[in-house]
XYZ file of C-alpha atoms in Angstrom:
418
model
C 167.443 -41.727 146.556
C 170.233 -39.159 147.039
C 173.364 -39.352 144.895
C 176.497 -37.218 144.617
C 177.662 -35.988 141.225
C 181.364 -35.054 140.809
C 182.900 -33.365 137.716
C 186.494 -34.438 137.702
C 189.719 -32.567 136.764
C 189.305 -29.459 139.137
C 192.321 -28.718 141.450
C 191.559 -28.242 145.112
C 192.748 -25.191 147.130
C 192.047 -23.498 150.462
C 191.256 -24.659 154.031
C 189.032 -27.355 155.487
C 187.913 -27.856 159.074
C 187.652 -31.333 160.285
C 184.667 -32.474 162.417
C 184.588 -34.343 165.637
C 185.110 -38.006 165.368
C 182.136 -40.237 164.767
C 183.844 -43.122 166.331
C 184.322 -41.053 169.504
C 180.827 -39.595 169.688
C 178.946 -42.821 169.400
C 180.487 -44.602 172.523
C 180.433 -41.318 174.421
C 176.754 -41.012 173.740
C 176.218 -44.680 174.883
C 178.486 -44.054 178.014
C 176.062 -41.236 179.093
C 173.603 -43.990 180.200
C 175.888 -44.242 183.299
C 175.095 -40.767 184.450
C 172.018 -39.974 186.572
C 172.023 -36.372 185.244
C 172.379 -34.370 182.111
C 175.411 -34.715 179.814
C 176.255 -32.428 176.962
C 178.364 -33.466 173.894
C 179.624 -30.306 172.142
C 180.658 -29.991 168.568
C 178.979 -33.220 167.743
C 178.844 -34.245 164.109
C 175.276 -34.123 162.827
C 175.430 -37.537 161.128
C 172.898 -40.319 160.516
C 174.803 -42.580 162.960
C 174.478 -39.951 165.740
C 170.755 -39.613 165.065
C 170.249 -43.459 165.064
C 172.165 -44.041 168.490
C 170.234 -41.028 169.934
C 166.990 -42.831 168.940
C 168.304 -46.078 170.474
C 168.653 -44.245 173.830
C 165.227 -42.668 173.444
C 163.802 -46.193 172.886
C 164.883 -47.118 176.552
C 163.363 -43.854 177.793
C 166.365 -41.515 177.963
C 165.761 -37.953 176.999
C 168.014 -36.936 174.036
C 167.793 -33.566 172.544
C 169.754 -32.909 169.288
C 170.613 -29.118 168.901
C 171.397 -28.853 165.310
C 172.109 -25.170 165.336
C 174.858 -25.590 167.939
C 176.001 -29.120 167.101
C 175.264 -30.410 170.479
C 173.734 -33.651 171.801
C 172.049 -33.223 175.255
C 171.431 -36.508 177.144
C 169.355 -37.019 180.331
C 169.471 -40.607 181.380
C 167.715 -40.438 184.834
C 164.427 -41.537 183.340
C 165.736 -44.804 181.791
C 163.267 -47.593 182.606
C 163.357 -49.939 179.667
C 166.010 -52.552 179.269
C 165.418 -53.651 175.684
C 166.165 -51.056 172.916
C 164.242 -51.043 169.762
C 165.343 -53.942 167.501
C 164.960 -52.115 164.246
C 167.196 -49.257 165.585
C 169.848 -51.582 166.682
C 169.915 -53.456 163.481
C 170.726 -50.226 161.703
C 173.783 -49.437 163.587
C 176.448 -51.784 165.027
C 177.544 -49.148 167.549
C 174.182 -49.587 169.219
C 175.735 -52.680 170.919
C 177.824 -50.298 172.880
C 174.958 -49.572 175.237
C 175.206 -53.071 176.666
C 178.275 -52.245 178.859
C 176.732 -49.188 180.559
C 173.357 -50.691 180.880
C 174.623 -53.943 182.695
C 176.903 -51.777 184.889
C 174.165 -49.338 185.918
C 171.073 -51.379 185.876
C 172.303 -55.060 186.022
C 170.326 -56.074 182.986
C 169.895 -55.456 179.137
C 168.379 -57.475 176.274
C 169.599 -56.310 172.863
C 169.112 -57.445 169.271
C 172.276 -58.704 167.534
C 173.814 -55.501 165.886
C 173.906 -54.313 162.299
C 176.154 -51.912 160.351
C 178.174 -51.832 157.189
C 178.568 -55.232 155.517
C 182.320 -55.277 155.470
C 183.043 -58.556 157.156
C 182.486 -60.612 160.174
C 182.760 -58.573 163.428
C 181.899 -61.018 166.221
C 180.782 -59.906 169.629
C 182.209 -62.882 171.388
C 184.960 -60.721 172.999
C 182.383 -58.335 174.385
C 180.372 -61.165 175.904
C 183.501 -62.964 177.305
C 184.439 -59.652 178.978
C 180.961 -59.199 180.537
C 180.932 -62.896 181.639
C 184.491 -62.352 183.266
C 183.019 -59.464 185.331
C 180.203 -61.692 186.563
C 177.353 -61.280 184.175
C 175.176 -64.124 183.100
C 174.959 -64.244 179.235
C 172.236 -65.631 177.238
C 172.337 -65.703 173.406
C 169.303 -66.980 171.364
C 166.540 -65.974 168.946
C 168.521 -63.143 167.545
C 169.115 -61.476 170.909
C 171.685 -61.215 173.650
C 170.757 -60.814 177.260
C 173.147 -59.941 180.206
C 172.169 -59.911 183.748
C 174.168 -59.401 186.990
C 173.259 -58.622 190.535
C 176.759 -57.259 190.932
C 179.769 -56.930 188.700
C 183.087 -57.879 190.041
C 186.469 -56.609 188.704
C 188.647 -59.124 187.017
C 191.731 -59.515 184.715
C 190.558 -59.705 181.129
C 192.720 -60.527 178.201
C 191.449 -59.786 174.589
C 192.330 -62.340 171.967
C 192.243 -59.421 169.537
C 192.539 -55.723 170.236
C 188.973 -54.956 169.318
C 187.951 -51.357 169.622
C 184.315 -52.102 170.371
C 185.019 -54.839 173.000
C 187.596 -52.587 174.703
C 185.040 -49.762 174.962
C 182.079 -51.973 176.064
C 184.142 -53.872 178.627
C 185.722 -50.528 179.911
C 182.296 -48.952 180.423
C 180.915 -52.034 182.150
C 183.966 -52.163 184.518
C 183.457 -48.567 185.635
C 180.846 -49.673 188.156
C 182.307 -53.130 189.011
C 183.380 -53.796 192.490
C 187.269 -53.773 192.772
C 189.771 -53.336 189.957
C 189.591 -54.598 186.365
C 192.499 -54.896 184.059
C 192.074 -55.218 180.209
C 195.199 -56.502 178.536
C 195.718 -56.377 174.737
C 193.318 -53.560 174.789
C 192.709 -51.578 171.577
C 194.836 -48.449 171.636
C 192.931 -45.955 169.228
C 192.695 -42.386 170.109
C 188.929 -42.786 170.425
C 189.406 -45.249 173.311
C 191.420 -42.580 175.127
C 188.735 -39.883 174.462
C 185.922 -42.249 175.837
C 187.994 -42.782 179.004
C 188.596 -39.122 179.406
C 184.817 -38.547 179.053
C 184.125 -41.383 181.696
C 186.804 -39.951 184.026
C 185.173 -36.554 183.822
C 181.926 -38.197 184.908
C 183.695 -39.796 187.930
C 185.130 -43.021 186.672
C 188.715 -44.196 187.656
C 190.460 -45.333 184.546
C 194.131 -45.362 183.747
C 196.117 -46.486 180.736
C 193.464 -45.897 177.945
C 195.250 -45.514 174.665
C 197.707 -48.216 175.742
C 197.447 -52.145 175.572
C 196.820 -52.276 179.280
C 193.807 -50.469 180.885
C 193.146 -50.311 184.680
C 189.620 -49.497 185.883
C 188.737 -49.111 189.572
C 184.846 -49.324 189.975
C 182.896 -46.480 191.377
C 179.218 -46.113 192.503
C 177.971 -43.101 190.694
C 178.561 -40.716 187.849
C 177.780 -36.922 187.554
C 176.761 -34.644 184.770
C 179.551 -33.429 182.409
C 180.051 -31.370 179.170
C 182.629 -32.897 176.769
C 184.083 -31.961 173.325
C 185.205 -35.048 171.417
C 188.551 -35.282 169.441
C 188.566 -34.585 165.818
C 187.846 -37.345 163.078
C 191.164 -38.679 161.978
C 189.536 -40.643 159.230
C 187.813 -37.644 157.740
C 191.166 -35.931 158.000
C 192.894 -38.697 156.212
C 190.229 -38.675 153.532
C 190.827 -34.956 152.833
C 194.666 -35.696 152.784
C 194.035 -38.330 149.973
C 191.835 -35.771 148.196
C 194.645 -33.371 147.982
C 196.925 -36.097 146.624
C 194.456 -37.594 144.137
C 193.809 -34.125 142.601
C 197.453 -33.034 142.696
C 196.540 -30.170 144.854
C 197.684 -28.176 147.861
C 195.240 -27.664 150.725
C 195.290 -26.877 154.492
C 193.547 -29.269 157.013
C 192.561 -27.378 160.158
C 192.107 -28.662 163.773
C 194.065 -31.942 163.832
C 196.681 -33.694 165.878
C 199.485 -35.119 163.685
C 200.164 -37.845 166.378
C 196.743 -39.488 165.498
C 197.553 -39.406 161.777
C 201.119 -40.822 161.839
C 200.447 -44.013 159.867
C 198.640 -42.027 157.148
C 201.277 -39.363 157.098
C 203.956 -41.994 156.770
C 202.374 -43.712 153.848
C 201.511 -40.530 151.949
C 205.041 -39.207 152.569
C 206.483 -42.440 151.103
C 204.421 -41.852 148.039
C 205.871 -38.407 147.705
C 203.307 -36.207 149.198
C 204.815 -33.131 151.039
C 203.092 -32.657 154.522
C 203.936 -29.816 156.726
C 202.634 -29.339 160.443
C 201.494 -25.837 161.256
C 200.490 -25.998 164.955
C 197.024 -27.867 164.864
C 196.947 -27.747 161.060
C 198.475 -29.880 158.286
C 199.432 -28.374 154.911
C 199.106 -31.215 152.249
C 200.955 -30.771 148.834
C 200.245 -33.609 146.386
C 201.378 -31.631 143.217
C 204.513 -33.831 142.811
C 204.639 -36.969 140.783
C 203.864 -39.800 143.217
C 204.999 -43.307 143.384
C 203.287 -46.750 144.308
C 203.598 -48.239 147.661
C 202.460 -51.262 149.618
C 200.073 -51.032 152.481
C 198.902 -53.435 155.155
C 196.119 -52.531 157.354
C 196.599 -53.180 161.049
C 195.074 -52.317 164.457
C 196.134 -48.783 165.780
C 198.953 -47.488 165.610
C 199.213 -49.471 162.297
C 197.566 -48.307 159.077
C 193.817 -47.964 159.577
C 191.406 -50.125 157.782
C 188.986 -47.145 157.394
C 191.530 -45.547 155.040
C 192.048 -48.579 152.846
C 189.514 -47.764 150.254
C 190.527 -44.107 149.791
C 194.236 -45.242 149.448
C 193.185 -47.818 146.843
C 191.529 -44.993 144.738
C 194.618 -42.842 145.008
C 196.927 -45.757 144.049
C 194.770 -46.571 141.052
C 195.792 -43.153 139.628
C 199.634 -43.576 140.237
C 201.926 -45.275 137.662
C 203.331 -48.621 138.831
C 202.277 -51.626 141.022
C 200.858 -51.308 144.538
C 199.641 -54.015 146.929
C 197.169 -53.493 149.730
C 196.749 -56.270 152.295
C 193.490 -55.982 154.391
C 193.980 -57.873 157.715
C 191.090 -56.501 159.715
C 187.884 -57.384 157.671
C 187.718 -60.181 155.183
C 185.026 -58.435 152.980
C 186.340 -54.872 152.701
C 187.188 -54.848 148.931
C 183.700 -54.358 147.702
C 184.645 -50.992 146.279
C 187.131 -52.548 143.841
C 184.574 -53.678 141.205
C 183.068 -50.099 141.437
C 186.502 -48.551 140.863
C 187.149 -50.901 137.914
C 184.030 -49.507 136.295
C 186.056 -46.140 136.292
C 188.928 -47.699 134.598
C 191.001 -48.838 137.577
C 193.151 -51.957 137.248
C 192.643 -53.923 140.313
C 193.103 -57.614 141.043
C 191.857 -59.261 144.176
C 193.530 -62.296 145.681
C 191.995 -63.288 148.992
C 192.871 -60.439 151.359
C 195.331 -58.703 149.022
C 194.604 -56.342 146.138
C 197.111 -55.669 143.434
C 196.649 -52.254 141.879
C 198.260 -51.153 138.529
C 197.998 -47.531 138.116
C 196.322 -46.281 135.020
C 196.697 -43.154 132.981
C 193.306 -41.829 133.819
C 190.111 -42.751 135.651
C 186.777 -42.114 133.747
C 183.576 -41.011 135.180
C 180.472 -43.250 135.310
C 177.744 -44.278 137.821
C 179.136 -46.146 140.772
C 177.473 -47.503 143.941
C 178.709 -46.710 147.534
C 178.853 -50.270 149.006
C 179.690 -48.952 152.534
C 180.694 -45.813 154.241
C 184.444 -45.591 153.314
C 183.981 -47.052 149.876
C 181.513 -44.325 149.185
C 184.050 -41.695 150.181
C 186.752 -43.394 148.197
C 184.541 -43.284 145.039
C 183.940 -39.535 145.514
C 187.636 -39.123 145.703
C 188.069 -41.160 142.445
C 185.417 -38.816 140.915
C 187.471 -35.648 141.731
C 190.359 -37.128 139.750
C 188.290 -38.737 136.891
C 187.722 -37.431 133.363
C 183.985 -36.437 133.005
C 181.106 -36.947 135.469
C 180.960 -39.464 138.243
C 177.582 -40.270 139.940
C 177.856 -42.001 143.369
C 174.664 -43.698 144.434
C 173.499 -45.031 147.863
C 175.146 -42.113 149.338
C 173.289 -42.742 152.601
C 176.328 -44.775 153.521
C 178.588 -41.697 153.314
C 176.142 -39.573 155.373
C 176.665 -42.146 158.179
C 180.253 -40.906 158.680
C 180.936 -37.528 156.851
C 179.188 -34.338 157.731
C 178.470 -32.489 154.533
C 181.445 -33.983 152.588
C 180.188 -32.391 149.245
C 180.033 -28.932 150.952
C 183.522 -29.130 152.299
C 184.884 -30.311 148.917
C 182.892 -27.563 147.128
C 184.514 -25.082 149.520
C 188.009 -26.350 148.222
C 186.908 -25.760 144.692
C 185.554 -29.023 143.603
C 182.692 -29.117 141.125
C 180.391 -31.401 143.182
C 176.776 -31.398 144.176
C 174.049 -33.606 145.700
C 170.805 -34.602 143.823
C 167.718 -35.503 145.703
């Protein structure tokens, strides 16, 4: 099994280009089910999750071609004739559940296994199902499957009890072909929601307000073929921002929009990191002595839960006491014991982590317990004394395209063992 080995203590320097957002690409691939023609996703990250959701579409008879040389995914959905995707594939990837909205919208039926994904906490699908039911779908849950059927979807007003990203995306996609107008209130506001809406609108949908708490969708009857380039990955960008800070280095991050990174920029600036905006680039200077801070994860535009592990690694290397409160997932501190193996001083109390900065982290073998935890452990390895071996690296490959290659390009001493 692959592992990544990092020799710590090397400063970083240079430029790094950020890939397209996995969390945009996955729902966009799912949304391509709505088109009766060919859709092309350009600059798609060649990640394991992208390959899995492509296989999910193939399992319902869509033609999906992954052009690795040009980083493109080409989807032809006119041949879809199956309404139950492969169970084993769905269990690999929670985002597989996002095909439910477009399937019930276009075909009026779908039967899908309950979804899988990282074991970071309970992520119920009840909001998805309530939304589909509000649009007129009959929902049946049992024996590990969810089935939705509808002769016709009818627009409705839907209020989400929690601004769930997945539920917002799934309901929005279902509503694109519903008769009349649908309003989603307390919708998730993440940039990836707006990117998905832009893709759907290119295809012929009528969506307004995506990226705000209130989204209006007027149903249409058909969708056309389109080509789309997804937004950049703000979590990958944030990870490299932390890499600069934890190694006390100065680097430039290329191809980003500071607007999407405001909560991360705010917290790093509070710590003492100097961040300069240079058009679509950010210059990150972490060479000053940094100070501890408190962080509370929140739905966007709050601090992202997907950056919590990386920040915990950084705070472990800074003198003083910091507190991280995790409000999104109840089981997202699994990386803490692994960081403690490296010498970090972290105490967990329910949904809060108290971090006492230590003079140095020390390299050892650690296990990536989930996607962001694996990235965080690599960051710790960059700052640690000696060698760090991060195992179960397949988690990291789900969300970072060649992370070790990009870090090596910045001067890190890092390599992958097969």
